[in-house]
Short mmCIF file of C-alpha atoms in Angstrom, two decimals:
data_model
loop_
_atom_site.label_atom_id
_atom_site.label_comp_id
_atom_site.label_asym_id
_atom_site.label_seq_id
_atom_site.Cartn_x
_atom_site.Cartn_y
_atom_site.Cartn_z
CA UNK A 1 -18.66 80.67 -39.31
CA UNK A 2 -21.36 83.00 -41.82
CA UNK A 3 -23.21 85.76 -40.42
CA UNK A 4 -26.11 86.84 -42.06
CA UNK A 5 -28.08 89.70 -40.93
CA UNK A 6 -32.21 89.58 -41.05
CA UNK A 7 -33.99 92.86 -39.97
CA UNK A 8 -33.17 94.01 -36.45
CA UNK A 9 -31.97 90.54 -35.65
CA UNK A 10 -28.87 88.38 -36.84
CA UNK A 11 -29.29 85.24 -37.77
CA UNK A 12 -25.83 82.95 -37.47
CA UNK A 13 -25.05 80.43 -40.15
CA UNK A 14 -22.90 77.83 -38.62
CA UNK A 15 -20.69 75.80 -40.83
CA UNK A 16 -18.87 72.94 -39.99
CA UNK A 17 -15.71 72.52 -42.12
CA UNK A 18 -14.54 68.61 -41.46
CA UNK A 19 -12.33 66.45 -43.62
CA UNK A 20 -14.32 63.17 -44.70
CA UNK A 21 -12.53 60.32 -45.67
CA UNK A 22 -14.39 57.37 -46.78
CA UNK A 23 -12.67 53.99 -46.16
CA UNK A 24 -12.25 53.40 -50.14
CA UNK A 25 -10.19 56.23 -49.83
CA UNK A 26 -8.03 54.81 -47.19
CA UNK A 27 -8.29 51.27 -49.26
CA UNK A 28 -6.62 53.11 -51.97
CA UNK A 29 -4.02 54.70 -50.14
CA UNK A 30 -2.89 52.16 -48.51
CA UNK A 31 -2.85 49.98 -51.72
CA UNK A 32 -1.54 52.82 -53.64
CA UNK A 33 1.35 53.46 -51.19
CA UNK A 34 2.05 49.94 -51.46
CA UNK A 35 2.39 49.09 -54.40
CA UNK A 36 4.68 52.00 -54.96
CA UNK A 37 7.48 50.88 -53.08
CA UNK A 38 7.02 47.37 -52.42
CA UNK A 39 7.26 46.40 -56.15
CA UNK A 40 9.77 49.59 -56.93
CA UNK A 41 11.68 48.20 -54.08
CA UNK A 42 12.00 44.31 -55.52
CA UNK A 43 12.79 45.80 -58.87
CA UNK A 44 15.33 47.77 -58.17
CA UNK A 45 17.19 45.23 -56.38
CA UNK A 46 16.63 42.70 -58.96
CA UNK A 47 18.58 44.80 -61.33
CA UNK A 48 21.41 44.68 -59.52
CA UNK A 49 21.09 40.81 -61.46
CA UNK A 50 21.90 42.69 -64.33
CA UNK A 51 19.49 41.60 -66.44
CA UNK A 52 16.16 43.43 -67.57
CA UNK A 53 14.20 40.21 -68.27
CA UNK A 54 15.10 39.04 -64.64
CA UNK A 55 13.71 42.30 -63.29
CA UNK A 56 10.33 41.87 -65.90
CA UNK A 57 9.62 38.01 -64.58
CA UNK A 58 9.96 38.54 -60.84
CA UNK A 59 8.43 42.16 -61.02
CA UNK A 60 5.71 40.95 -62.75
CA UNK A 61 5.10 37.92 -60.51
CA UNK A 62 5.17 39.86 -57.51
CA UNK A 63 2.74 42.34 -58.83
CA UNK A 64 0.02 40.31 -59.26
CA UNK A 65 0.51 38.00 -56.40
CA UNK A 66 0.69 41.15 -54.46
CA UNK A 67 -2.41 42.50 -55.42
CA UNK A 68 -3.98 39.22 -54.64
CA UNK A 69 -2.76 39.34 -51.46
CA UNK A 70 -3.40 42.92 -50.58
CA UNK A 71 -6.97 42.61 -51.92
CA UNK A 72 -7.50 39.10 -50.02
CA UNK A 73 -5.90 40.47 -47.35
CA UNK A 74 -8.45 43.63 -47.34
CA UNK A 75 -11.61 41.32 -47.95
CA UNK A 76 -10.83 39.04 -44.85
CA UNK A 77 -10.15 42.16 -42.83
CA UNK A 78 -13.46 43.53 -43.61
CA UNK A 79 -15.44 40.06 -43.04
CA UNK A 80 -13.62 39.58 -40.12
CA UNK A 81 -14.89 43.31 -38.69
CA UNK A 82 -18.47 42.85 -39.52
CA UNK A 83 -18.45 39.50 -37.95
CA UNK A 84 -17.11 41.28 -35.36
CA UNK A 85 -19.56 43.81 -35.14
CA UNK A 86 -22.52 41.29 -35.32
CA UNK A 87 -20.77 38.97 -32.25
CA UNK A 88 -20.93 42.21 -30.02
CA UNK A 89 -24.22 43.82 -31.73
CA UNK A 90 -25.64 40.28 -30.26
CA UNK A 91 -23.71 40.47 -27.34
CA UNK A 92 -25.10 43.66 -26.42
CA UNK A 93 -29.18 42.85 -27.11
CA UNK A 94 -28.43 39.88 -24.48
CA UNK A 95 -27.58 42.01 -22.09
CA UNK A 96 -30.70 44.83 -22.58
CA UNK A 97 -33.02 41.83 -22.26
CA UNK A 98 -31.43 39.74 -19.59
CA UNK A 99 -29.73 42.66 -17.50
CA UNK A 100 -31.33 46.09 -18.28
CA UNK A 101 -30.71 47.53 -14.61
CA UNK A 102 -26.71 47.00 -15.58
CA UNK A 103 -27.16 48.79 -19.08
CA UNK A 104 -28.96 51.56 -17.78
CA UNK A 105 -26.23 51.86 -15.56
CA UNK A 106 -23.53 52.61 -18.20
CA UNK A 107 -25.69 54.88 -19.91
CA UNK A 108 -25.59 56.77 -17.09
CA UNK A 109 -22.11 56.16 -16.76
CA UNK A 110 -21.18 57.39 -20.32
CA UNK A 111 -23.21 60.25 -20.00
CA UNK A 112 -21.49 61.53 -16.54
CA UNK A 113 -18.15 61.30 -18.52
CA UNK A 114 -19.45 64.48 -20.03
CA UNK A 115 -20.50 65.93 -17.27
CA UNK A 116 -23.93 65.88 -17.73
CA UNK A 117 -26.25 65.02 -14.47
CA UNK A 118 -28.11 61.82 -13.95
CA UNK A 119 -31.06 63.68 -13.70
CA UNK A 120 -30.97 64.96 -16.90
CA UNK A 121 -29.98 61.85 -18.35
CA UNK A 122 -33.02 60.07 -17.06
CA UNK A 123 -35.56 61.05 -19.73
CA UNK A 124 -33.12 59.45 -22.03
CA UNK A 125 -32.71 56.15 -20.50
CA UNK A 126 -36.66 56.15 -20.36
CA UNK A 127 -37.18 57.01 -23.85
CA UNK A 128 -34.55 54.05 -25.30
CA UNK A 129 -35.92 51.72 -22.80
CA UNK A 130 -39.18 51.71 -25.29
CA UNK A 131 -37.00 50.82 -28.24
CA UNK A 132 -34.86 47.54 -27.62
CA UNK A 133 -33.22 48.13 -31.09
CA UNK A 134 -31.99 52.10 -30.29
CA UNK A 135 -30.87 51.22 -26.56
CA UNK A 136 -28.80 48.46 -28.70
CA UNK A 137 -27.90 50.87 -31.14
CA UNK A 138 -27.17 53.54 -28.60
CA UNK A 139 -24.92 51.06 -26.87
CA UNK A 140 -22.87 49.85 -29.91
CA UNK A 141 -22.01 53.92 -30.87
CA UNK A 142 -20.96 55.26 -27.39
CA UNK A 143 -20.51 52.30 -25.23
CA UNK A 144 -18.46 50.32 -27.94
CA UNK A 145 -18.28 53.09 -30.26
CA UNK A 146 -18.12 50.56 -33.28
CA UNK A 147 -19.05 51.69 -36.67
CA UNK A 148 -21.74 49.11 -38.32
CA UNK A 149 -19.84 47.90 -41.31
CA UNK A 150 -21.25 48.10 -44.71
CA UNK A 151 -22.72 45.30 -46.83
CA UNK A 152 -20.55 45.72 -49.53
CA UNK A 153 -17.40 46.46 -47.64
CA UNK A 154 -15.30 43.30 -48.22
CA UNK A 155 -15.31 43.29 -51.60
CA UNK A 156 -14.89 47.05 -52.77
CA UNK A 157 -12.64 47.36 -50.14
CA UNK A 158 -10.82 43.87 -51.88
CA UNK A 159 -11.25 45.39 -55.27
CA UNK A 160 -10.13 49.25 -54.45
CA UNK A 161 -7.06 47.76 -52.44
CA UNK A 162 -6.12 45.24 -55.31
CA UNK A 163 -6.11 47.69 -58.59
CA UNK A 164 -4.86 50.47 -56.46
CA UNK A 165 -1.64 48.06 -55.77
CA UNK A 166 -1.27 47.02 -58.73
CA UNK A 167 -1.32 50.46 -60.88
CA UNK A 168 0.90 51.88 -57.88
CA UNK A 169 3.65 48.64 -59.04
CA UNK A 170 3.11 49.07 -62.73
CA UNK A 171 4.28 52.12 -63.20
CA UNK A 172 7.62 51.91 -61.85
CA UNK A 173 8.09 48.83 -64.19
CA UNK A 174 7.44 50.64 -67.77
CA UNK A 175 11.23 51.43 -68.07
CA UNK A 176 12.31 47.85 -67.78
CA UNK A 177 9.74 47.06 -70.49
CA UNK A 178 10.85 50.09 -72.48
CA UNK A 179 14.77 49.71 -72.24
CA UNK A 180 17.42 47.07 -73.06
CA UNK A 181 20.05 48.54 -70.36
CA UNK A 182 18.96 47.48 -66.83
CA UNK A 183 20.83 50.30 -65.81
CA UNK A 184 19.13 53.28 -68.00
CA UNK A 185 15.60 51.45 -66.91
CA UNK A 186 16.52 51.32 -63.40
CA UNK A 187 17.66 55.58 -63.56
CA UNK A 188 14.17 55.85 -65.06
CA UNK A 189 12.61 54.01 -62.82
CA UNK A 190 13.52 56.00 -60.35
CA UNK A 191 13.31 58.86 -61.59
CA UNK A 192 9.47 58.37 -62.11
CA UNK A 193 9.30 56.58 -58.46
CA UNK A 194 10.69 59.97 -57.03
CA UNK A 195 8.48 62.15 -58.57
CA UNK A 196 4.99 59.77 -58.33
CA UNK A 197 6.05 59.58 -54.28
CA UNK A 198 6.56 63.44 -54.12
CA UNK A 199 2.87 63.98 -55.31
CA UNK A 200 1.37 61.19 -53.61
CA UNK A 201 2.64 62.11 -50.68
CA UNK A 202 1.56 65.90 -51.52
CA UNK A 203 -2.07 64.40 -52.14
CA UNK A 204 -1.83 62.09 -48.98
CA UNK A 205 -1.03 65.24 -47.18
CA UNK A 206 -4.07 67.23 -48.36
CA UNK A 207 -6.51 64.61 -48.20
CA UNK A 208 -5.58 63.47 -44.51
CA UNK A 209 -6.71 67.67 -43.71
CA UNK A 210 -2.99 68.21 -43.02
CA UNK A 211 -1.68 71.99 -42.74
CA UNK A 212 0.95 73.63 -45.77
CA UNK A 213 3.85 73.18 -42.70
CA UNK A 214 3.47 69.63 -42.78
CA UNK A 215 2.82 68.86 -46.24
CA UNK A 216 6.55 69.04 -46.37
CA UNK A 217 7.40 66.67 -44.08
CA UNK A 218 4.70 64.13 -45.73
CA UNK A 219 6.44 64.35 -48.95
CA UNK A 220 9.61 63.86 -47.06
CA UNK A 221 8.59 60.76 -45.10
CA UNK A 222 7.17 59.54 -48.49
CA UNK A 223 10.28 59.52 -50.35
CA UNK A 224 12.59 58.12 -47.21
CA UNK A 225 10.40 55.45 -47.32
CA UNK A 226 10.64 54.11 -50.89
CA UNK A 227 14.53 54.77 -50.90
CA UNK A 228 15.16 53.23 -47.93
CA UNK A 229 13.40 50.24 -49.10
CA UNK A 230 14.78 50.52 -52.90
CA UNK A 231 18.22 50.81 -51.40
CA UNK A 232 18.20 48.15 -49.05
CA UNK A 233 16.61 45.27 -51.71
CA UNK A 234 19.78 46.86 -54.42
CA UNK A 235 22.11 45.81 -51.73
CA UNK A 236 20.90 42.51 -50.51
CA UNK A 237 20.86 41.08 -54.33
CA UNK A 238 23.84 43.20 -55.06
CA UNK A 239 25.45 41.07 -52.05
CA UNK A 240 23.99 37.89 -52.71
CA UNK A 241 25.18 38.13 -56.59
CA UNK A 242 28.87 39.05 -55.60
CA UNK A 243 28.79 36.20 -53.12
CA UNK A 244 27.58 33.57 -55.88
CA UNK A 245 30.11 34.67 -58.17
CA UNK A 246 33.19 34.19 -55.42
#
């Protein structure tokens, strides 16, 4: 909070200090996140194959139809929320027009879970009684408390989510195209995995508002989760190999 002082009086400056994420951001962290261990992940176990062009074909392929998949995936979610929306935006101007007694009810009602008093509520309910589209609007924010989508939602959030994937896979596959030995590519590999899921989970940490004491654990969680899942891919082809070979 700012103080400033103006003659005899003080005047207070109140600022709010929130953290604002817009959902492209959370499109590309998700995609990001993704795409940095799911592909890392298949890659690493592939090598276990021994071979470098086995690791390049089936990266490759599931790299794209990943981020086909992620950014389908994303552009159905989003159609299927603002159909959503518009079922219950509908829903909701039914019942103003065909039971308003009802819907002035639960304005009351979400008002008293506040504690405010009905009486002081009622200069409300009379003021979005004259509006059909603000009682319906009112309704959808605290009775629903849904979020009207935007237009363009499905297919930024399809597009953000897609690259996002596919730069987060890419990168851990540069060794493979860079070295012969499967081995020496898969040591790089993760040793550029490791440190691109230290700092992404560093970034996660600061964009998602949380404190320095749990940046740490972010990271932590970050790493566990691409090693757990690089480790247990190496082992199921290192398996299935040795089994094929008995």
């Amino acid at each position: 909070m700012n103080y400033q002082t103006v003659g005899p009086e003080r005047k207070h400056e109140h600022t709010e200090h929130h953290k604002s994420h817009s959902e492209v951001l959370r499109d590309a962290i998700i995609g990001f996140a993704d795409g940095l261990t799911v592909p890392f992940a298949l890659t690493a176990g592939l090598s276990a194959a021994g071979s470098s062009h086995i690791v390049i074909i089936g990266g490759t392929a599931e790299l794209f139809a990943g981020a086909i998949s992620m950014g389908l995936g994303a552009w159905l979610a989003a159609k299927t929320e603002a159909k959503h929306y518009h079922v219950e935006e509908e829903r909701e101007r039914r019942e103003v027009r065909e039971m308003p007694e009802a819907e002035e009810e639960e304005i009351y009602a979400i008002f008293d879970k506040y504690g405010v008093s009905r009486g002081s509520v009622v200069s409300v309910v009379e003021a979005l009684k004259k509006d059909e589209d603000m009682w319906v609007q009112f309704m959808m924010d605290f009775e629903l408390q849904l979020a009207k989508p935007a237009v363009s939602r499905a297919w930024i959030s399809a597009l953000v989510m897609g690259l996002t994937y596919l730069l987060g896979g890419l990168i851990p596959m540069i060794p493979y195209f860079a070295f012969q030995d499967v081995n020496h590519a898969l040591f790089t590999s993760i040793g550029i995995t490791f440190v691109l899921l230290v700092v992404f989970g560093y970034i996660k940490a600061l964009l998602t508002g949380s404190k320095l004491k749990d940046i740490a654990g972010s990271i932590v969680q970050t790493v566990a989760v691409g090693a757990i899942a690089a480790g247990t891919s190496y082992g199921i082809v290192r398996g299935i190999t040795r089994a094929l070979d008995m």
